[in-house]
DNA sequence: CGGTTCCTTGACGCATATCAATCTGTGTGG
DNA sequence: CCACACAGATTGATATGCGTCAAGGAACCG
């Protein structure tokens, strides 16, 4: 039973940060203590203000984490793919109210790992708690980048960086597609859907070709001008890249004080 | 030696999140493996792009974490007081380059806890690694709030919320002072120093009195209109508060889906 | 095929950044 | 102790990026 599920999603487990390095028996034990739920598009896993009961691991589909204010305005914090987790940060310390909502952006199979079990394996398994620390640290750093880019970069740079990231995550395919609705990507990048649309049109003139949700780069290096130290890490064309040498120079210019 | 230092800063240790619940011997052992350094105003503990060597625990003074782009523009991620830590998130996984710089905003005594020792006690002491998870989760949630307020709130609301937070942290003293330079607070709140200055002047007309870095509230509830679910948790005047009932209603309106 | 949701496009206004000048406070050295 | 210097803060004038409002168009789904 759990074994079947393990095999079906083995790749997803192995490539995830949260289960990295953990063996089959650990994951199967985790599956036995958890529940798999199906969420349809637009359905909520958690509402702002609720107390979370489990951590969500995406087996398939996409989730969105968001915050909304009293006027109903929404801002999207994260766009999640299979193998990612959310609602980890809200379990610690337990019994706090959630500052975010989580909803499915398309039909998604979610592994719901109960909060008490998470606490249990945190204490029992050092590798798991180490993984959890890595995950939290990773998303915390990503949040810093978001703050940075929202305050210091204009809409075009933000969108360009996002597209570059999609390109790199697609495995350097010059043709890829957006996994989320444009409205959601817009809110994730801190801009209105209208601005998103206009900005994409501008980029189209210079770097890319857009057809609905399909993006094609004019050439391999089309988006290189949007490279950052963070995205450079995931790029395996660095050596040949004209703009990377510049980026690298800027970063290494600074010297440690001690 | 280490024992003297422990006694001098006992309160700071006990009230910190990272050492919460850990006993004297643990902290003294930690002191023995660490080094106390003095940083003067403006001096850097870490530059963007460097590999961090330790976690910084503030014994006294103030630190600032920031990011800067190629043009020299800076944005401030956190403003830290005694008892807080930074450079924890950057140690996991180890040997990544720092996405942030850290500098002292005034003369500060910093306990520098070496990265290898942190890793060591993470594996050895479950309570410590639990604390670390709490700390990371806490700052991650704070970063989400920052993203939220930068995109959805105007300058006046952001500054009002910040002042309310200062008021609450001061222990509800109607008179308190800003612990940081106004320029730095401005960049932390995602606005220019000029906008900060103008916005503060606007608030002065209605809610508060400002004299340099000294702030006095017109009355206990002067800043209540800037209350959020996050700040409400730290407020012990909630029952009597006119605006809180409204905030509470908004939050509890949403129902869990299951 | 009709309806709904999502996306696009245009016109307009505002909040906030930027530039530039002045003012204030603080600390330093003579 | 005063005067000078400098960083920080304020203030005004101007520019602009982006949000908002409103309407039209395209794609999708039952």
XYZ file of C-alpha atoms (C1' of nucleotides) in Angstrom:
576
model
C 0.000 0.000 0.000
C 2.401 2.682 1.244
C 5.027 0.814 -0.688
C 3.134 1.337 -3.938
C 2.863 5.038 -3.308
C 6.533 5.190 -2.497
C 7.419 3.599 -5.801
C 5.080 5.794 -7.784
C 6.625 8.964 -6.401
C 10.125 7.684 -5.646
C 11.797 10.324 -7.794
C 9.809 13.103 -6.195
C 10.812 11.952 -2.717
C 14.457 11.501 -3.568
C 14.813 14.869 -5.222
C 12.992 16.740 -2.483
C 14.903 18.724 0.107
C 12.880 17.480 3.041
C 13.504 13.777 2.404
C 17.021 14.141 1.024
C 19.274 11.324 2.144
C 16.534 9.523 4.068
C 16.021 5.881 3.246
C 13.011 4.002 1.937
C 11.920 2.661 5.312
C 11.846 6.138 6.833
C 9.681 7.477 4.027
C 7.331 4.512 4.098
C 6.917 4.932 7.833
C 6.111 8.565 7.196
C 3.535 7.575 4.557
C 1.882 5.227 7.034
C 1.390 8.069 9.501
C 0.106 10.460 6.859
C -2.843 10.856 4.579
C -3.014 11.628 0.880
C -5.654 14.147 -0.078
C -6.736 15.436 -3.440
C -7.341 19.158 -3.780
C -9.055 20.692 -6.759
C -8.123 23.982 -8.299
C -8.880 26.883 -6.018
C -9.519 24.690 -3.001
C -7.878 25.783 0.249
C -5.626 23.602 2.400
C -5.409 26.244 5.099
C -6.848 29.677 5.763
C -5.068 32.637 7.261
C -5.751 32.632 10.995
C -6.349 28.878 11.286
C -4.187 26.534 13.291
C -2.309 24.214 10.947
C -2.664 20.491 11.537
C -0.115 19.085 9.129
C 2.750 19.816 6.776
C 1.871 19.533 3.087
C 4.207 17.692 0.716
C 3.248 17.969 -2.946
C 3.141 14.604 -4.726
C 1.735 16.135 -7.904
C 0.238 19.447 -8.925
C 0.901 22.985 -7.672
C 0.202 24.950 -4.526
C 0.197 28.649 -3.782
C 0.805 30.325 -0.442
C -0.688 33.761 -0.019
C -1.679 36.491 2.385
C -4.732 38.680 2.100
C -5.676 41.869 3.898
C -9.018 43.136 5.121
C -9.913 44.581 1.709
C -9.475 41.217 -0.006
C -6.229 42.145 -1.728
C -3.988 39.151 -2.107
C -0.281 38.777 -2.317
C 1.384 35.531 -3.211
C 4.365 34.424 -1.181
C 5.327 31.199 -2.899
C 4.508 29.191 -5.998
C 5.161 25.522 -5.267
C 5.856 22.519 -7.483
C 5.904 18.785 -6.805
C 8.483 17.777 -4.191
C 8.164 21.010 -2.250
C 6.636 21.435 1.173
C 4.735 24.173 2.899
C 3.228 24.850 6.279
C 6.482 23.767 7.930
C 7.364 27.180 9.237
C 3.992 27.593 10.878
C 4.261 24.476 13.008
C 7.105 25.957 15.053
C 6.393 26.849 17.762
C 3.136 24.933 17.657
C -0.348 26.308 18.107
C 0.249 29.633 16.461
C -2.286 30.918 13.964
C -1.268 30.752 10.380
C -0.175 34.065 8.820
C -0.806 32.616 5.364
C -3.405 30.752 3.364
C -2.551 27.831 1.112
C -4.542 26.811 -1.930
C -4.209 24.513 -4.897
C -3.574 26.205 -8.205
C -4.584 23.028 -10.079
C -5.690 19.530 -9.092
C -3.017 18.314 -6.724
C -2.214 15.242 -4.694
C -0.964 16.296 -1.295
C 0.742 14.199 1.325
C -0.538 15.575 4.628
C 1.963 14.767 7.370
C 0.400 15.406 10.782
C 2.077 18.028 12.949
C 2.588 15.707 15.948
C 4.368 13.190 13.734
C 6.638 15.932 12.374
C 7.533 16.906 15.931
C 8.143 13.273 16.758
C 10.584 12.577 13.915
C 12.301 15.920 14.527
C 13.333 14.687 17.938
C 14.079 11.149 16.805
C 15.915 11.684 13.559
C 18.754 14.171 13.359
C 18.981 13.998 9.602
C 15.330 14.904 9.252
C 15.589 17.874 11.587
C 18.725 18.913 9.707
C 16.741 18.729 6.469
C 13.996 20.800 8.013
C 16.534 23.414 9.040
C 17.894 23.433 5.484
C 14.411 23.867 4.059
C 13.525 26.717 6.397
C 16.848 28.426 5.783
C 16.371 28.025 2.044
C 12.928 29.608 1.955
C 14.011 32.303 4.353
C 16.803 33.271 1.990
C 14.361 33.217 -0.902
C 12.079 35.547 1.037
C 15.011 37.941 1.479
C 15.557 37.929 -2.265
C 11.896 38.700 -2.774
C 12.067 41.659 -0.415
C 15.165 42.809 -2.219
C 13.743 42.583 -5.702
C 10.387 44.112 -4.831
C 12.041 47.197 -3.361
C 15.030 47.628 -5.627
C 14.158 46.165 -8.996
C 11.590 47.399 -11.476
C 8.883 45.200 -12.955
C 10.909 44.274 -16.029
C 13.907 43.016 -14.058
C 11.703 41.022 -11.708
C 9.872 39.338 -14.535
C 13.073 38.745 -16.451
C 14.668 37.076 -13.439
C 11.607 34.930 -12.942
C 11.651 33.768 -16.555
C 15.358 33.054 -16.348
C 14.699 30.914 -13.302
C 11.951 29.003 -15.134
C 14.337 28.458 -18.027
C 17.061 27.093 -15.764
C 14.649 24.856 -13.859
C 13.323 23.472 -17.139
C 16.814 22.138 -17.773
C 17.914 24.825 -20.228
C 15.163 24.141 -22.733
C 14.775 27.174 -24.920
C 11.098 26.400 -25.024
C 9.163 26.024 -21.794
C 5.815 26.963 -20.341
C 4.596 28.905 -17.346
C 3.267 26.499 -14.698
C 0.960 29.064 -13.099
C -1.716 31.489 -14.098
C -0.292 34.832 -15.129
C -2.336 36.627 -12.490
C -0.707 34.511 -9.808
C 2.799 34.993 -11.131
C 2.102 38.719 -11.215
C 1.055 38.796 -7.559
C 4.061 36.643 -6.687
C 6.324 39.190 -8.322
C 4.609 42.041 -6.506
C 2.904 43.638 -9.479
C -0.618 43.905 -10.858
C -1.771 41.538 -13.617
C -1.991 44.505 -15.969
C 1.617 45.475 -15.353
C 2.618 41.842 -15.808
C 0.943 41.727 -19.182
C 2.522 44.961 -20.378
C 5.960 44.023 -19.094
C 5.828 40.626 -20.779
C 4.989 42.383 -24.004
C 8.062 44.569 -23.639
C 10.283 41.564 -23.045
C 8.769 39.930 -26.094
C 10.142 42.656 -28.304
C 13.700 42.060 -27.180
C 14.366 38.651 -25.707
C 11.611 36.117 -26.005
C 8.584 34.902 -27.873
C 5.331 34.485 -25.999
C 2.278 32.528 -27.019
C -0.231 32.230 -24.196
C 1.668 30.267 -21.563
C 4.408 29.107 -23.893
C 7.723 30.925 -23.800
C 10.566 30.525 -26.268
C 13.929 32.217 -25.903
C 15.415 33.908 -28.946
C 18.670 32.176 -28.095
C 20.410 30.417 -25.201
C 21.694 33.641 -23.721
C 18.593 35.722 -24.301
C 17.903 36.209 -20.598
C 21.504 36.403 -19.399
C 21.125 40.087 -18.668
C 18.796 39.113 -15.814
C 21.383 36.854 -14.183
C 21.971 37.204 -10.450
C 24.393 35.436 -8.102
C 21.460 33.258 -7.004
C 20.442 32.145 -10.477
C 24.047 31.784 -11.647
C 24.445 28.842 -9.279
C 21.890 26.861 -11.286
C 23.306 27.748 -14.682
C 25.662 25.340 -16.425
C 26.463 27.671 -19.278
C 28.366 30.006 -16.989
C 31.738 29.610 -18.669
C 30.469 30.690 -22.049
C 28.220 33.395 -20.701
C 29.095 36.961 -21.713
C 27.286 38.709 -18.870
C 28.275 36.335 -16.124
C 31.863 37.515 -15.982
C 30.496 40.917 -15.115
C 28.214 39.615 -12.383
C 31.028 37.542 -10.922
C 33.305 40.560 -10.864
C 30.776 42.607 -8.939
C 30.353 39.925 -6.321
C 33.977 39.078 -5.782
C 34.954 42.739 -5.576
C 33.963 42.815 -1.924
C 36.501 41.521 0.543
C 35.917 39.909 3.921
C 36.988 42.048 6.841
C 38.580 39.180 8.688
C 36.017 33.679 32.793
C 33.144 32.335 30.673
C 31.201 32.184 33.907
C 31.613 35.934 34.421
C 30.352 36.636 30.961
C 27.418 34.339 31.529
C 26.429 36.221 34.642
C 26.834 39.613 33.044
C 24.502 38.719 30.191
C 22.368 36.105 31.944
C 19.129 37.943 31.211
C 20.001 38.355 27.557
C 20.703 34.647 27.215
C 17.579 33.557 29.038
C 15.268 35.813 27.086
C 16.764 34.915 23.726
C 15.005 32.490 21.431
C 18.121 30.568 20.515
C 19.119 29.690 24.111
C 15.571 29.379 25.452
C 15.303 26.573 27.975
C 18.970 25.639 27.769
C 20.817 25.444 31.065
C 23.820 27.336 32.350
C 26.337 24.613 31.597
C 25.265 24.428 27.964
C 25.657 28.168 27.500
C 28.997 28.264 29.280
C 30.255 25.447 27.083
C 29.088 27.454 24.093
C 30.938 30.528 25.397
C 34.104 28.489 25.730
C 33.976 27.504 22.074
C 33.192 31.033 20.914
C 34.821 34.399 20.764
C 33.538 37.811 21.781
C 34.343 40.559 19.328
C 33.693 44.274 19.491
C 32.413 45.964 16.371
C 32.287 49.715 15.977
C 29.547 51.575 14.196
C 29.513 50.870 10.485
C 31.941 47.969 10.733
C 31.014 44.842 8.799
C 30.740 41.362 10.292
C 30.134 39.803 6.893
C 29.990 40.940 3.285
C 27.583 39.782 0.642
C 29.248 36.957 -1.273
C 31.539 35.843 1.553
C 31.381 32.473 3.212
C 30.173 32.872 6.794
C 32.308 31.394 9.532
C 30.097 31.840 12.580
C 26.678 32.741 13.882
C 26.480 36.139 15.577
C 24.656 36.513 18.892
C 24.263 40.098 20.055
C 25.357 40.617 23.668
C 24.931 44.371 23.434
C 24.390 46.918 20.702
C 22.608 46.647 17.372
C 23.201 44.918 14.066
C 21.731 45.435 10.629
C 21.423 42.866 7.853
C 21.260 44.230 4.352
C 21.560 43.509 0.656
C 23.039 45.799 -1.926
C 22.920 45.711 -5.698
C 25.515 46.602 -8.305
C 24.603 50.311 -8.172
C 25.283 50.522 -4.457
C 21.631 50.762 -3.482
C 20.990 49.130 -0.153
C 17.956 47.510 1.322
C 17.765 46.526 4.950
C 16.348 43.137 5.791
C 16.512 43.151 9.581
C 17.201 45.505 12.459
C 18.542 43.469 15.381
C 18.673 44.094 19.123
C 20.540 42.358 21.944
C 19.585 38.698 22.333
C 18.947 38.210 18.638
C 21.053 36.165 16.264
C 21.905 36.414 12.629
C 23.848 34.455 10.048
C 22.082 31.279 11.146
C 20.156 30.813 7.931
C 23.308 31.098 5.858
C 25.116 28.236 7.557
C 22.632 25.682 6.195
C 23.636 24.045 4.000
C 27.223 25.011 4.693
C 29.659 26.622 2.315
C 27.126 28.745 0.461
C 27.972 32.376 -0.202
C 26.142 34.876 1.894
C 23.280 36.674 0.148
C 23.434 39.428 2.771
C 25.884 41.718 4.502
C 25.857 42.315 8.234
C 27.096 45.468 9.909
C 27.009 47.107 13.313
C 24.734 50.107 13.623
C 26.475 51.150 16.858
C 29.294 49.772 19.007
C 28.299 46.201 19.691
C 29.604 43.184 21.564
C 29.059 40.111 19.465
C 29.347 36.501 20.525
C 30.758 34.736 17.481
C 29.809 31.070 17.620
C 31.832 29.103 15.044
C 29.860 27.321 12.344
C 31.363 23.867 13.049
C 30.390 24.155 16.698
C 26.813 25.095 15.709
C 26.654 22.011 13.520
C 28.032 19.942 16.353
C 25.464 21.005 18.948
C 22.678 20.728 16.377
C 23.372 17.024 16.130
C 24.030 16.555 19.833
C 21.288 18.615 21.420
C 17.713 18.251 20.230
C 16.505 21.230 22.204
C 19.049 23.462 20.534
C 18.153 22.279 17.047
C 14.505 22.746 17.943
C 15.308 26.311 19.029
C 17.123 26.892 15.772
C 14.084 25.679 13.853
C 11.905 28.051 15.871
C 14.238 30.944 15.163
C 14.366 30.258 11.437
C 10.606 29.787 11.261
C 10.115 33.023 13.191
C 12.254 35.127 10.906
C 10.816 33.449 7.860
C 7.335 34.455 8.964
C 8.571 37.970 9.625
C 9.992 38.105 6.103
C 6.573 37.121 4.751
C 5.024 40.002 6.661
C 7.599 42.341 5.195
C 6.792 41.193 1.665
C 3.145 41.637 2.465
C 3.414 45.134 3.862
C 5.790 46.401 1.192
C 3.429 45.350 -1.583
C 0.064 46.022 -0.020
C 0.476 48.833 2.512
C 1.329 52.453 1.884
C 4.163 54.242 3.612
C 1.999 55.606 6.419
C 0.640 52.217 7.418
C 4.085 50.637 7.333
C 5.588 53.312 9.539
C 2.598 53.257 11.862
C 2.909 49.513 12.302
C 6.615 49.829 12.971
C 6.054 52.473 15.642
C 3.316 50.388 17.223
C 5.737 47.482 17.394
C 8.384 49.680 19.040
C 5.791 50.849 21.546
C 4.776 47.297 22.408
C 8.373 46.111 22.694
C 9.182 49.038 24.989
C 6.649 47.552 27.395
C 3.805 49.942 26.621
C 5.701 53.079 27.589
C 4.016 56.021 25.964
C 7.436 57.538 25.589
C 10.163 55.585 23.817
C 12.976 56.187 21.386
C 13.980 54.840 17.995
C 16.954 52.499 18.375
C 18.185 53.005 14.829
C 19.041 55.827 12.487
C 16.020 57.051 10.600
C 17.666 56.310 7.265
C 18.066 52.681 8.274
C 14.501 52.339 9.498
C 13.369 53.884 6.216
C 15.280 51.322 4.161
C 13.988 48.556 6.423
C 10.444 49.680 5.719
C 11.130 49.827 1.998
C 10.946 53.583 1.541
C 13.385 56.416 0.934
C 14.625 58.525 3.870
C 12.738 61.485 2.434
C 9.451 59.636 2.385
C 10.151 58.445 5.921
C 10.648 61.975 7.107
C 7.496 63.270 5.448
C 5.391 60.351 6.633
C 6.591 60.764 10.197
C 5.562 64.379 10.013
C 2.079 63.381 8.929
C 1.754 60.936 11.812
C 2.911 63.665 14.148
C -0.128 65.732 13.328
C -2.533 62.997 14.325
C -1.122 60.407 16.659
C 2.270 61.115 18.117
C 4.846 63.672 19.115
C 8.318 63.465 17.636
C 11.492 65.095 18.854
C 14.542 63.767 17.041
C 14.600 60.111 17.997
C 12.135 60.464 20.868
C 8.568 59.434 20.258
C 5.624 60.096 22.581
C 2.139 58.797 21.979
C -0.758 61.167 22.441
C -2.469 58.442 24.425
C -2.278 54.680 25.040
C -4.408 53.862 22.025
C -2.926 56.407 19.664
C -1.502 53.755 17.324
C -4.271 51.186 17.652
C -5.424 51.885 14.133
C -2.184 50.253 12.943
C -2.866 47.025 14.811
C -2.435 43.731 12.941
C -2.981 40.125 14.028
C 0.792 39.881 14.488
C 1.156 42.904 16.735
C -2.044 42.134 18.636
C -0.357 39.071 20.103
C 2.115 41.298 21.939
C -0.460 43.772 23.195
C -1.842 43.401 26.698
C -4.411 46.145 26.338
C -6.431 44.110 23.885
C -9.576 43.845 25.961
C -9.958 47.587 26.286
C -8.932 48.315 22.730
C -11.569 49.867 20.486
C -10.020 48.846 17.171
C -8.990 45.340 18.162
C -12.518 43.974 18.132
C -12.667 44.933 14.482
C -9.374 43.258 13.627
C -10.398 40.109 15.458
C -13.668 39.976 13.573
C -11.904 40.159 10.227
C -9.565 37.316 11.092
C -12.106 34.942 12.589
C -14.480 35.464 9.711
C -12.597 32.893 7.648
C -13.437 29.276 8.281
C -11.277 26.209 7.865
C -12.226 23.966 4.979
C -11.809 20.788 6.998
C -22.247 27.080 -28.369
C -22.735 30.175 -24.594
C -20.846 31.518 -20.371
C -17.208 32.244 -17.352
C -12.616 33.054 -16.291
C -8.415 34.899 -17.654
C -5.780 38.035 -20.197
C -4.915 42.286 -22.705
C -5.031 47.176 -23.834
C -5.808 52.049 -23.077
C -6.469 56.302 -20.238
C -5.651 58.415 -16.034
C -4.003 59.608 -11.400
C -1.336 59.049 -7.414
C 2.166 57.607 -4.290
C 6.701 57.612 -3.928
C 11.467 58.018 -5.859
C 14.767 61.304 -7.169
C 17.264 65.562 -7.252
C 18.827 69.539 -4.930
C 19.228 72.686 -1.206
C 19.039 73.765 3.553
C 19.000 72.817 8.300
C 20.165 70.471 12.611
C 22.733 67.993 15.780
C 26.910 65.811 17.188
C 31.429 65.125 17.872
C 36.273 66.587 17.212
C 40.300 69.199 17.490
C 42.492 73.483 18.397
C 34.819 75.870 25.445
C 34.062 77.366 20.997
C 34.143 76.715 16.047
C 34.335 73.959 12.431
C 33.100 69.852 9.844
C 30.306 66.268 8.598
C 26.702 63.015 8.725
C 21.965 62.786 9.192
C 17.500 64.809 8.714
C 14.296 67.842 6.646
C 11.905 70.279 2.998
C 10.485 71.583 -1.614
C 10.076 70.775 -6.613
C 9.788 67.588 -10.168
C 9.462 63.176 -12.597
C 7.689 58.606 -13.300
C 6.531 53.814 -12.550
C 2.931 51.431 -11.547
C -1.775 50.780 -9.726
C -6.508 51.450 -10.675
C -10.548 51.775 -13.443
C -12.947 50.420 -17.460
C -13.675 48.023 -21.652
C -12.688 44.618 -25.029
C -10.892 40.190 -26.518
C -9.285 35.421 -26.159
C -9.316 30.889 -24.363
C -11.361 27.325 -21.894
C -14.993 24.202 -20.089
C -19.154 21.980 -19.576
